[in-house]
Coordinates of C-alpha atoms and ligand atoms in Angstrom, one line a residue:
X1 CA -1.1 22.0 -27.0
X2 CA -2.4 25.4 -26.2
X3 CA 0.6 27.3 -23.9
X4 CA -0.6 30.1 -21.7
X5 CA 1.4 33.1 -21.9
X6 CA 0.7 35.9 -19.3
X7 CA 1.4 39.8 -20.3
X8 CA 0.3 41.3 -17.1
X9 CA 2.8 44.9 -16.4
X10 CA 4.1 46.6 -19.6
X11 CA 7.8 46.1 -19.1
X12 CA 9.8 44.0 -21.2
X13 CA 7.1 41.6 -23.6
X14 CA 9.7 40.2 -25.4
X15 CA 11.6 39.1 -22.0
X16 CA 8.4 37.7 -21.0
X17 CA 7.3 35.8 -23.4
X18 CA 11.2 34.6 -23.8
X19 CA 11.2 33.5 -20.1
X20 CA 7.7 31.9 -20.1
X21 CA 8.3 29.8 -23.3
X22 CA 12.1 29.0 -22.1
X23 CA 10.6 27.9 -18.4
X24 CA 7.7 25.3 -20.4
X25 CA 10.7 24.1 -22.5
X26 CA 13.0 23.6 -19.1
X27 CA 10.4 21.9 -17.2
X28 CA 8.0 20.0 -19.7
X29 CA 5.6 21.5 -20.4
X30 CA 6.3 21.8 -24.6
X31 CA 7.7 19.3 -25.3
X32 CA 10.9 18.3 -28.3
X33 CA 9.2 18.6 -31.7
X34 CA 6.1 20.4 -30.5
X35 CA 4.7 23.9 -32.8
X36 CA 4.7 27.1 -31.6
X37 CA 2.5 29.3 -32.7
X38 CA 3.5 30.9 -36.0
X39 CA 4.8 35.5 -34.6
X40 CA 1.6 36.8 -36.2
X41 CA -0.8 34.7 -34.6
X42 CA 0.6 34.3 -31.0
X43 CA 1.2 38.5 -31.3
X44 CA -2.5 38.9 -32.5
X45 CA -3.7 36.6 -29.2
X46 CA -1.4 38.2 -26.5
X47 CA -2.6 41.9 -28.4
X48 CA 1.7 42.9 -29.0
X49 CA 3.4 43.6 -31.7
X50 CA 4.6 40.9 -34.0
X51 CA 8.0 42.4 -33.6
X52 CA 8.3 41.6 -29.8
X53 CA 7.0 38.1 -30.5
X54 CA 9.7 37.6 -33.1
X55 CA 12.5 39.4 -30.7
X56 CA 11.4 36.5 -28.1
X57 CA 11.5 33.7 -30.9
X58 CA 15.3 34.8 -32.2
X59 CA 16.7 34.5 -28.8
X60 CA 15.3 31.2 -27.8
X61 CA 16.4 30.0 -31.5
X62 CA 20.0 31.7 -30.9
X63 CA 20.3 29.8 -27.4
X64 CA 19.1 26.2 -29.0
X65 CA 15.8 26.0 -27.1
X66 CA 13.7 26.9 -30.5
X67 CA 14.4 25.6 -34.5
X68 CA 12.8 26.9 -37.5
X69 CA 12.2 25.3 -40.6
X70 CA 11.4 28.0 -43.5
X71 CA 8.1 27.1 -44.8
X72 CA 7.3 24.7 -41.7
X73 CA 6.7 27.1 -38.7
X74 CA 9.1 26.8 -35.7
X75 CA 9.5 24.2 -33.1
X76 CA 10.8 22.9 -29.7
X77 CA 14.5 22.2 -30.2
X78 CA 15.6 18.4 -29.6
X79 CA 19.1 19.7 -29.0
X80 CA 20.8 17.8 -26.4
X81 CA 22.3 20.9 -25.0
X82 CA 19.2 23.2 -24.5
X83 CA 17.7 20.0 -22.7
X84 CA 20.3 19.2 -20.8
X85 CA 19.7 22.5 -18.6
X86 CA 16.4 21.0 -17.5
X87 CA 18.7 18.6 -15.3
X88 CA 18.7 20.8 -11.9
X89 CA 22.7 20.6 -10.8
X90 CA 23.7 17.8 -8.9
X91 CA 23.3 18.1 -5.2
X92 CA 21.5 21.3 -5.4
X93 CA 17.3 21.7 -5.0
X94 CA 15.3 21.5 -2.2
X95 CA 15.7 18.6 0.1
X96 CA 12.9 17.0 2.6
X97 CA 13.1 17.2 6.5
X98 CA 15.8 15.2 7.9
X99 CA 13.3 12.6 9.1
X100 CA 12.2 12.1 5.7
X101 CA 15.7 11.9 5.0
X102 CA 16.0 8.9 7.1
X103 CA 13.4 6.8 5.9
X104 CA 14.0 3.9 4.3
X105 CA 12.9 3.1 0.7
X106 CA 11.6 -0.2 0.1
X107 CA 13.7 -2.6 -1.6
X108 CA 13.3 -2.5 -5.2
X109 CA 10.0 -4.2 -6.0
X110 CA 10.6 -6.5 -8.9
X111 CA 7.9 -6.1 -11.2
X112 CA 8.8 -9.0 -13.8
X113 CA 6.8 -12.1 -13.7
X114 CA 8.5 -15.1 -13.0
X115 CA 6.5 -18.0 -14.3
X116 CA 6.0 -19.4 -10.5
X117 CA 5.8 -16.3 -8.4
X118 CA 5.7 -17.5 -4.4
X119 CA 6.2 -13.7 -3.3
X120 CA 3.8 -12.4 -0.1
X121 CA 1.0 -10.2 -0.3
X122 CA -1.2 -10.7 -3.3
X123 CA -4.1 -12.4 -4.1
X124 CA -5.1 -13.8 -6.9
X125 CA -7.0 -11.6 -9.6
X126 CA -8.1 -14.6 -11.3
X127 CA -10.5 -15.1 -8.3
X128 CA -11.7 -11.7 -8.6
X129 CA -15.3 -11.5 -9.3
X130 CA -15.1 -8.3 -12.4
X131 CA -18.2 -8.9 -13.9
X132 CA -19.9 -8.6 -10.8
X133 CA -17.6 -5.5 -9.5
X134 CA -18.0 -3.8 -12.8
X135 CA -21.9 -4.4 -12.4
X136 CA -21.5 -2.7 -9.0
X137 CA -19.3 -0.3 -10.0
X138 CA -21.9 0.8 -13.0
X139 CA -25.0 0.6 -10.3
X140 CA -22.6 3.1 -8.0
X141 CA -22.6 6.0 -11.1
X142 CA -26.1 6.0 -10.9
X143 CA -27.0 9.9 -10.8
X144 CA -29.5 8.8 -7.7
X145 CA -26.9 7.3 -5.5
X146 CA -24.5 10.0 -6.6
X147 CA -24.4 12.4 -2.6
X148 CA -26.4 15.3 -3.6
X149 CA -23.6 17.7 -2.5
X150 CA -19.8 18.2 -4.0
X151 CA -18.4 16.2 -0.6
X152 CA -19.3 13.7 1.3
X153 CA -18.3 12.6 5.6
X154 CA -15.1 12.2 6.0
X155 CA -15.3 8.9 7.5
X156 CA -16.5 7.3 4.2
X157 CA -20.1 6.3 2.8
X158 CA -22.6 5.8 5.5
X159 CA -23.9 2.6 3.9
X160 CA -20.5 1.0 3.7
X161 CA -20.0 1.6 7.1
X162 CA -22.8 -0.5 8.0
X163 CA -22.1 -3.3 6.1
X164 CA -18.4 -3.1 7.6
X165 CA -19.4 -3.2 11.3
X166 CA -22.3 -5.8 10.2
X167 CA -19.4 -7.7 8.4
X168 CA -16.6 -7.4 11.2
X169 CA -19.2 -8.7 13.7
X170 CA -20.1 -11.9 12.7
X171 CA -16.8 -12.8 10.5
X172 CA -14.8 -11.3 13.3
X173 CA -16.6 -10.5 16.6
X174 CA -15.6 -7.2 16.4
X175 CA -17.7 -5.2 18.3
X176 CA -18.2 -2.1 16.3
X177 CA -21.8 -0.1 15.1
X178 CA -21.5 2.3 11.8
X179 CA -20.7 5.4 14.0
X180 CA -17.2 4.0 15.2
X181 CA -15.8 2.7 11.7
X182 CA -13.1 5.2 9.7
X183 CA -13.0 3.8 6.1
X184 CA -10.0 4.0 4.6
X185 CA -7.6 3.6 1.4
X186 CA -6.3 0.4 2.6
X187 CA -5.1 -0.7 6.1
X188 CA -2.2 1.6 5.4
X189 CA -4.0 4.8 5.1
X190 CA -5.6 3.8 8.8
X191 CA -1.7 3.1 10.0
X192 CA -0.7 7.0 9.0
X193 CA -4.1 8.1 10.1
X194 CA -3.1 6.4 13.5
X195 CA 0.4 8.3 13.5
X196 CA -1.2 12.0 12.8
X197 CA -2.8 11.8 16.0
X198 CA -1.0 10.0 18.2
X199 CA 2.8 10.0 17.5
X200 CA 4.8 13.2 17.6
X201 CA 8.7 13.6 17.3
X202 CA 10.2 11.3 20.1
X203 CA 6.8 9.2 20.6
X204 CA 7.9 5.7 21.6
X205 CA 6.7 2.9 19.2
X206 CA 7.2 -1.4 19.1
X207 CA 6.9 -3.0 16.5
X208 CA 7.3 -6.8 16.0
X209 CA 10.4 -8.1 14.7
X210 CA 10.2 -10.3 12.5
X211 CA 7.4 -7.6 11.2
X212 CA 5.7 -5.6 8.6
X213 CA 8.1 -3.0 6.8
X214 CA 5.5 -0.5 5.8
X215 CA 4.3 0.3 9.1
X216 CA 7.8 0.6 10.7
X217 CA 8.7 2.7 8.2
X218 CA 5.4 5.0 8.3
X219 CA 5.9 5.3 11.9
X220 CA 9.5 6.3 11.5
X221 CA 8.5 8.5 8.9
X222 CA 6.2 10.6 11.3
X223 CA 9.0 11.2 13.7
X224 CA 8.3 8.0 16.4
X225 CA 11.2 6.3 18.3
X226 CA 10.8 2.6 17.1
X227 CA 11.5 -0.1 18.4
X228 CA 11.6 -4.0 17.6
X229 CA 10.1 -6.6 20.4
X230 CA 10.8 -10.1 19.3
X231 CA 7.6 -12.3 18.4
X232 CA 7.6 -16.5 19.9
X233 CA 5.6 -19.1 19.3
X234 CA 2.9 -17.6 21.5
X235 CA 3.1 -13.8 19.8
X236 CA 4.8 -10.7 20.2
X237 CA 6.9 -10.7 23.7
X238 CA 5.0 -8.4 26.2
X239 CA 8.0 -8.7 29.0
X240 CA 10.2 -7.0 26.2
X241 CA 7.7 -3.9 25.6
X242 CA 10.0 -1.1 27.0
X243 CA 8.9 1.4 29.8
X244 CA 7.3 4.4 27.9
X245 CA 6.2 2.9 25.2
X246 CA 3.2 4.9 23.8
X247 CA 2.0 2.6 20.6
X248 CA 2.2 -1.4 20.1
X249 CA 1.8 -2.4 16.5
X250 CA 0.4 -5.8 16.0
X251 CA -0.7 -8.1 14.0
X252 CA -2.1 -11.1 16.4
X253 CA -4.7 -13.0 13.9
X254 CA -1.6 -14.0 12.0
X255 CA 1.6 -12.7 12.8
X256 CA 3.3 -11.0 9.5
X257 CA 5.2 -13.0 8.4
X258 CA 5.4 -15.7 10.9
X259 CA 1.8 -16.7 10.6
X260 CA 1.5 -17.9 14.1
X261 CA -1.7 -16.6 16.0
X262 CA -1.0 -14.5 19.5
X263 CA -2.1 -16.9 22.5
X264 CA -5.1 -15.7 24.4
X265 CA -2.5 -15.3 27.2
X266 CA -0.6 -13.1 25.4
X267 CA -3.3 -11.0 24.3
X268 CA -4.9 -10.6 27.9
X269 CA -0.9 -10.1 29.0
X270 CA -1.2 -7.5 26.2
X271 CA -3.8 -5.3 27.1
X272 CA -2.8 -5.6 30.7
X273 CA 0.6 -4.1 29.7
X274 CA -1.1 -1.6 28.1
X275 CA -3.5 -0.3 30.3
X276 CA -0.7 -0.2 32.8
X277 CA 1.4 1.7 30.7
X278 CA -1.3 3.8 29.1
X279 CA -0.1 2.8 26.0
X280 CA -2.6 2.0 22.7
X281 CA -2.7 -1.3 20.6
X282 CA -3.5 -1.1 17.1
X283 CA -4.3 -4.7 15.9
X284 CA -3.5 -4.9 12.1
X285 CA -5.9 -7.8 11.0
X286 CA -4.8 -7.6 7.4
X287 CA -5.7 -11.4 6.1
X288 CA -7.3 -13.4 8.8
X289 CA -10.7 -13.8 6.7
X290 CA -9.1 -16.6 4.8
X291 CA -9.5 -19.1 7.4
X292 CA -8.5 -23.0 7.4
X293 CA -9.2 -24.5 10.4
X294 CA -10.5 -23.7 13.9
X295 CA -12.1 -20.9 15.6
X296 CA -10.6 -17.7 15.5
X297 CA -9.5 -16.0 18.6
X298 CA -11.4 -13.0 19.8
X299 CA -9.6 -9.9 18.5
X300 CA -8.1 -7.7 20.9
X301 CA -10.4 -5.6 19.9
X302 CA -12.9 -7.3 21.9
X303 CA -11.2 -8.2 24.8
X304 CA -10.6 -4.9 25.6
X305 CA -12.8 -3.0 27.8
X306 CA -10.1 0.1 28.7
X307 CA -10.6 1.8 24.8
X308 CA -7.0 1.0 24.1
X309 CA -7.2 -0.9 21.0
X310 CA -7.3 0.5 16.8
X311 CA -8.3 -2.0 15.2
X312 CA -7.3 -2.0 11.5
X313 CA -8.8 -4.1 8.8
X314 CA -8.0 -4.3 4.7
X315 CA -9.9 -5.6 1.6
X316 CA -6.2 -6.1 0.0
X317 CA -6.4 -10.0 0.4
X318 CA -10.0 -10.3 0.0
X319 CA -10.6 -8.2 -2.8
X320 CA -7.5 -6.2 -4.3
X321 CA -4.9 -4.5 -3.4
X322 CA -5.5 -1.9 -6.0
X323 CA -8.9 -1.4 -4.8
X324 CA -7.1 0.6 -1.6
X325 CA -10.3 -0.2 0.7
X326 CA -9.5 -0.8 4.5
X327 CA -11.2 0.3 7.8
X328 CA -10.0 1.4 10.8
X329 CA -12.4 0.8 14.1
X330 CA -11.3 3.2 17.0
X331 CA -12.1 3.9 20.6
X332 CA -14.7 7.0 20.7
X333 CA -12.1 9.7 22.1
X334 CA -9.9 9.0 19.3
X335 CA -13.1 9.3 16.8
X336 CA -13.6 13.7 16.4
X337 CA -9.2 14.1 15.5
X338 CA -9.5 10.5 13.4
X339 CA -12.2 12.3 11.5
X340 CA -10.2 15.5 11.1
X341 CA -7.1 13.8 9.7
X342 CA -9.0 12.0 7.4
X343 CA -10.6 15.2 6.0
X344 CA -7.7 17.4 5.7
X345 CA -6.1 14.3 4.0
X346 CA -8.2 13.4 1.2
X347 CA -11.6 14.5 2.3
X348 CA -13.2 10.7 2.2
X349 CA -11.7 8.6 -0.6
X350 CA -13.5 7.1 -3.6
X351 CA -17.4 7.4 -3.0
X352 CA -17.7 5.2 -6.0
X353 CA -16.0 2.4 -5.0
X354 CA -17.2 2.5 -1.8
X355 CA -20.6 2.2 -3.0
X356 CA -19.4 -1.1 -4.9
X357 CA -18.2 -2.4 -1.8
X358 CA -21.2 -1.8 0.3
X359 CA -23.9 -3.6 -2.3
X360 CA -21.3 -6.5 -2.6
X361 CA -21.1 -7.2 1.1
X362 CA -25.0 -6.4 1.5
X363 CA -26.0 -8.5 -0.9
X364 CA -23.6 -11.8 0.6
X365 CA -21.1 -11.5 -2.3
X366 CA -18.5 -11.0 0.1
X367 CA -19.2 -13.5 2.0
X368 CA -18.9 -16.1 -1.0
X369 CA -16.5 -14.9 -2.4
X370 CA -14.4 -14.9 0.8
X371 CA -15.7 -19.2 1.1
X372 CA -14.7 -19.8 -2.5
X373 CA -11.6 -18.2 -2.7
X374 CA -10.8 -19.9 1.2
X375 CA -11.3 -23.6 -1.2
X376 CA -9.3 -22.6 -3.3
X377 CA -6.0 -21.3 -1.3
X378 CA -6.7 -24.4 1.2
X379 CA -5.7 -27.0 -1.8
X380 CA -2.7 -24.6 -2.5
X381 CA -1.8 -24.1 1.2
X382 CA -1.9 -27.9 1.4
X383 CA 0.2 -28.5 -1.2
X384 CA 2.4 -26.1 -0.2
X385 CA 2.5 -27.6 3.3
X386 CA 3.0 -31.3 2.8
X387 CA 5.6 -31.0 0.3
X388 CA 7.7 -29.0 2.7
X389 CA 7.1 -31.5 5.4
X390 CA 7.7 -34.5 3.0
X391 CA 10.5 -33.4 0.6
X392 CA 12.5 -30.2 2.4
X393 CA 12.3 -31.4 6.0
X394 CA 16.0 -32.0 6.1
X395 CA 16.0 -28.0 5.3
X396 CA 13.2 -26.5 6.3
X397 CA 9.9 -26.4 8.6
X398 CA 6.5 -24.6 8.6
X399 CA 5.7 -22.7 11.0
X400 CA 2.0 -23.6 12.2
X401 CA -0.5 -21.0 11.7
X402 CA -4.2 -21.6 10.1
X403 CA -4.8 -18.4 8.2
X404 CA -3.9 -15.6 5.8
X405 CA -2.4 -15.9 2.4
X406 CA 1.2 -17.2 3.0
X407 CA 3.3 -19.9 5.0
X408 CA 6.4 -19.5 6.5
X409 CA 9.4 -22.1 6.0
X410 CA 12.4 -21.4 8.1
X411 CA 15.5 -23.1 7.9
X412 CA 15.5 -26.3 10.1
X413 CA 17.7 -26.2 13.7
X414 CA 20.1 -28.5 12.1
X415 CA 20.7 -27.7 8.6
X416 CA 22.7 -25.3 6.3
X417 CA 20.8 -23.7 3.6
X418 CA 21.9 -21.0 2.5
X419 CA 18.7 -19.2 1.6
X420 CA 20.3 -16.3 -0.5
X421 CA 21.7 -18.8 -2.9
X422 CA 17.9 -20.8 -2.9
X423 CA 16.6 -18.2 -3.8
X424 CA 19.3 -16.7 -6.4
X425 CA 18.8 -20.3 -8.0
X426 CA 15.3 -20.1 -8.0
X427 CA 15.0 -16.9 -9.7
X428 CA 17.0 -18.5 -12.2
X429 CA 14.8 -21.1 -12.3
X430 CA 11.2 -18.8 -12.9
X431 CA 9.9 -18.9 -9.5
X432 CA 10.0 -16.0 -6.8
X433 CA 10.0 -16.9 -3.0
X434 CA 10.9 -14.3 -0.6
X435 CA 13.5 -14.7 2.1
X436 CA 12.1 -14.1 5.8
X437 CA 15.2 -12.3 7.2
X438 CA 13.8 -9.6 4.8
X439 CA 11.4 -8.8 7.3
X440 CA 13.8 -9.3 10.6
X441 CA 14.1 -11.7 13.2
X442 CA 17.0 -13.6 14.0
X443 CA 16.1 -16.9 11.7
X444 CA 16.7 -17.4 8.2
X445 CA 14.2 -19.2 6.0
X446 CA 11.5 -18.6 3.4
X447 CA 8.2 -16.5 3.4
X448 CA 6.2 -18.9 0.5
X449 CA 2.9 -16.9 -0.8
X450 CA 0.2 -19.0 -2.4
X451 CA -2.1 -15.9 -4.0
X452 CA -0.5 -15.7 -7.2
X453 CA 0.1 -19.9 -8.0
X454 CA -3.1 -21.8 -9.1
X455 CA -3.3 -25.0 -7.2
X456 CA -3.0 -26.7 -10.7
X457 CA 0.5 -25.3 -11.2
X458 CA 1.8 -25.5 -7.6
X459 CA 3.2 -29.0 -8.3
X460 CA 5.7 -27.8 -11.1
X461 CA 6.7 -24.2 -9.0
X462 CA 7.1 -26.5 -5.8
X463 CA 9.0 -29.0 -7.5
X464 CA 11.8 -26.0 -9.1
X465 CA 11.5 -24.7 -6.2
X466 CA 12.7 -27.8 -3.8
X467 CA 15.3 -28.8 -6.5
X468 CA 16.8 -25.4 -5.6
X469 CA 16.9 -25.5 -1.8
X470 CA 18.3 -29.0 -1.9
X471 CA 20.9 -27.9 -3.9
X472 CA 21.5 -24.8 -1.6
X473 CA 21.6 -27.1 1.1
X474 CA 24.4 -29.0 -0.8
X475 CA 26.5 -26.6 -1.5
Ligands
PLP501 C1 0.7 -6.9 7.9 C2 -0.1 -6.2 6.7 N1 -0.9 -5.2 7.0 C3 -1.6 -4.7 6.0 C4 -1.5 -5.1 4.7 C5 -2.4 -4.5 3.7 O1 -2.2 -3.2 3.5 P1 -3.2 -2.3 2.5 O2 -4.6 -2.5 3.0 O3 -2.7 -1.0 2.7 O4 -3.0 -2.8 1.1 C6 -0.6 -6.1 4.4 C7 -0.5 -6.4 3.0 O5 0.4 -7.1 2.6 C8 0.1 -6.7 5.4 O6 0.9 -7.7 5.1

């Protein structure tokens, strides 16, 4: 790989072709067994004498970074001890801000597949439509529908907008027109857009609890006070929002991870609080396309007539998480600094797929897609479902909810299952469940996905799965 060297000043050439090759061997950038240039060539490019080259080769061969093989040419050393000085010292190095300090990672992700995997959050690829995204994805490179100019508005192609705010209208009864939809790299782009202009150090957030992790930590991360209001049966707690409060994150189609919707008491309560309070909503409506049953509620979003509500929407569950494609819908004096953030953060995303998106939900795909995959999770969901009710009800109980991608299964008033061991035993057994006190609350239980389990193999995971939380319940 070519190496730039750079001889600007006359002092010292061999010291600074020395340092510069020593600092690409230190940090990467030539790697163990790569060539270097044979003396006469690199002295003829940098215009020195071969000399000087050679001076610079010698000490980097004395001090183990360089070998030479007579005949060969010379190379990057392998020698454990010239690469172990690319280790900075323990405990020295530049360290991030104390509040970055204090975030929390995530717990460790693990990315084996089990042959039964239960765990929240995806859906299933296999229900992808590629042929037709790689169709629109080809259409999208089209040197016509390429913008004519290097960058584009910050607040995401124009024609994707509209079919968003035409989407969100009738699948949601958002009220929303091109002009007020941000898109964005996922709903969690639209959370961190929602913390550079609103939260500073000290800003007071709630979150629920049991919640969503990524956004308590995102908040947290841009220096917000938060704090955890419990969620009931009817949705987050509004009596428990405390004075001062600035920003309520919630997610009332279908609570994470409880699944329950928030009443249409508690959203009027709600927006009361917050117009009281002067406080801003922003209502995370991650999964609530994939619907079973009745009528949705009106989002908050709509029942508000005060401009206090973000509303935040994802195409992680209908589409792909990988796609990173989600919307944010805000009030119009948020709109100019939304806009701004955006732009300073990554200018407007990935025009490209965009464009993909926009001709999919134009042309109804979307909307199809969205039916066929709703079929499909319903058979697994009702699986799921009835064999908790009939086989586990001595240890657990769903909680009732009618949309989204997951159940929730805590542990039953009466019963003693331990659910560290169920799940310990079901690892062993080749299915993943997650445990619900991962994301809070004060009740144990299970959080059971059904993205990533084909209704034709729910049976056999279900099955493993109940041996093992009967036997935790044993034990
Ligand atoms: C509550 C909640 N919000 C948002 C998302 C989606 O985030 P993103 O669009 O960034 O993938 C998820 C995904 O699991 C979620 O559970």
């Amino acid at each position: 790989m070519p190496f730039h060297i750079s001889l600007d000043g006359h002092t010292d050439l061999a010291a600074r072709i020395y340092r510069q090759l020593r600092d690409g061997i230190l940090d990467g950038r030539l790697r163990a067994g790569e060539r270097l240039p044979p003396t006469r060539e690199l002295a003829r490019e940098l215009d020195v004498s071969r000399n000087t080259v050679a001076v610079a080769y010698e000490r980097l061969t004395a001090e183990g970074f360089l070998v030479s093989h007579v005949g060969r040419g010379t190379f990057v050393s392998a020698d454990p001890v010239a690469r172990s000085k690319r280790a900075a010292p323990a405990g020295s190095g530049v360290r991030p801000i104390a509040r970055w300090r204090a975030v929390q990672a995530p717990p460790d992700d693990d990315r084996t597949s089990p042959a039964f995997d239960f765990r929240v959050g995806a859906p299933d690829p296999a229900l992808f439509p590629l042929r037709t995204w790689r169709r629109l994805v080809s259409q999208a490179l089209r040197p016509s529908l390429l913008p004519s100019s290097g960058y584009a508005d910050p607040a995401g192609l124009e024609a994707l907008r509209v079919a968003i705010a035409r989407h969100i209208g009738a699948a949601r009864s958002v009220r929303a027109g091109a002009e007020d939809v941000l898109v964005t790299q996922g709903a969690q782009q639209a959370l961190d857009l929602i913390g550079r202009v609103l939260i500073e150090p000290g800003t007071r957030v709630a979150v629920e609890d049991p919640g969503y992790p990524p956004a308590e930590r995102l908040f947290t991360a841009h220096g917000a006070r938060v704090a955890k209001v419990p969620v009931d049966a009817e949705g987050l707690d509004v009596t428990a929002l405390a004075k001062g409060t600035r920003l309520i994150y919630t997610t009332p189609s279908h609570q994470f991870p409880l699944g329950t919707p928030m009443s249409l008491a508690r959203r009027t309560a709600l927006l009361a609080w917050a117009e009281r309070n002067d406080a801003v909503i922003i209502e995370d409506d991650y999964d609530s396309e994939y619907r079973f049953s009745d009528r949705p509620l009106e989002p908050l979003q709509s029942l508000d007539h005060d401009g206090r509500v973000l509303y935040v929407g994802s195409f992680s569950k209908t589409l792909l998480p990988l796609l990173r494609l989600g919307f944010l819908v805000a009030p119009t004096s948020l709109r100019p600094a939304l806009r701004q953030a955006k732009q300073l953060m990554d200018w407007h995303g990935d025009l490209v797929t965009q464009s993909a998106l926009a001709s999919f939900i134009d042309e109804g795909l979307l909307a199809r897609h969205v039916r066929k995959a709703t079929r499909e999770y319903s058979m697994r969901r009702d699986r799921i479902s009835a064999f908790v009710r009939d086989e586990l009800r001595d240890s657990l109980e769903i909680v009732p909810s009618s949309a989204g991608l997951h159940l929730c299964a805590p542990v039953s008033p009466h019963a003693t299952v331990t659910v560290d061991s169920a799940i310990a035993e079901a690892a062993r057994a080749g299915v993943a469940v997650e445990s619900l006190s991962r994301y809070g609350g004060t009740r144990g239980g299970l959080v059971i996905g059904y993205g990533l389990v084909g209704s034709d193999r729910v049976g056999e995971g279900l099955a493993r799965l109940g041996e093992c939380v009967s036997a935790a319940g044993r034990s």
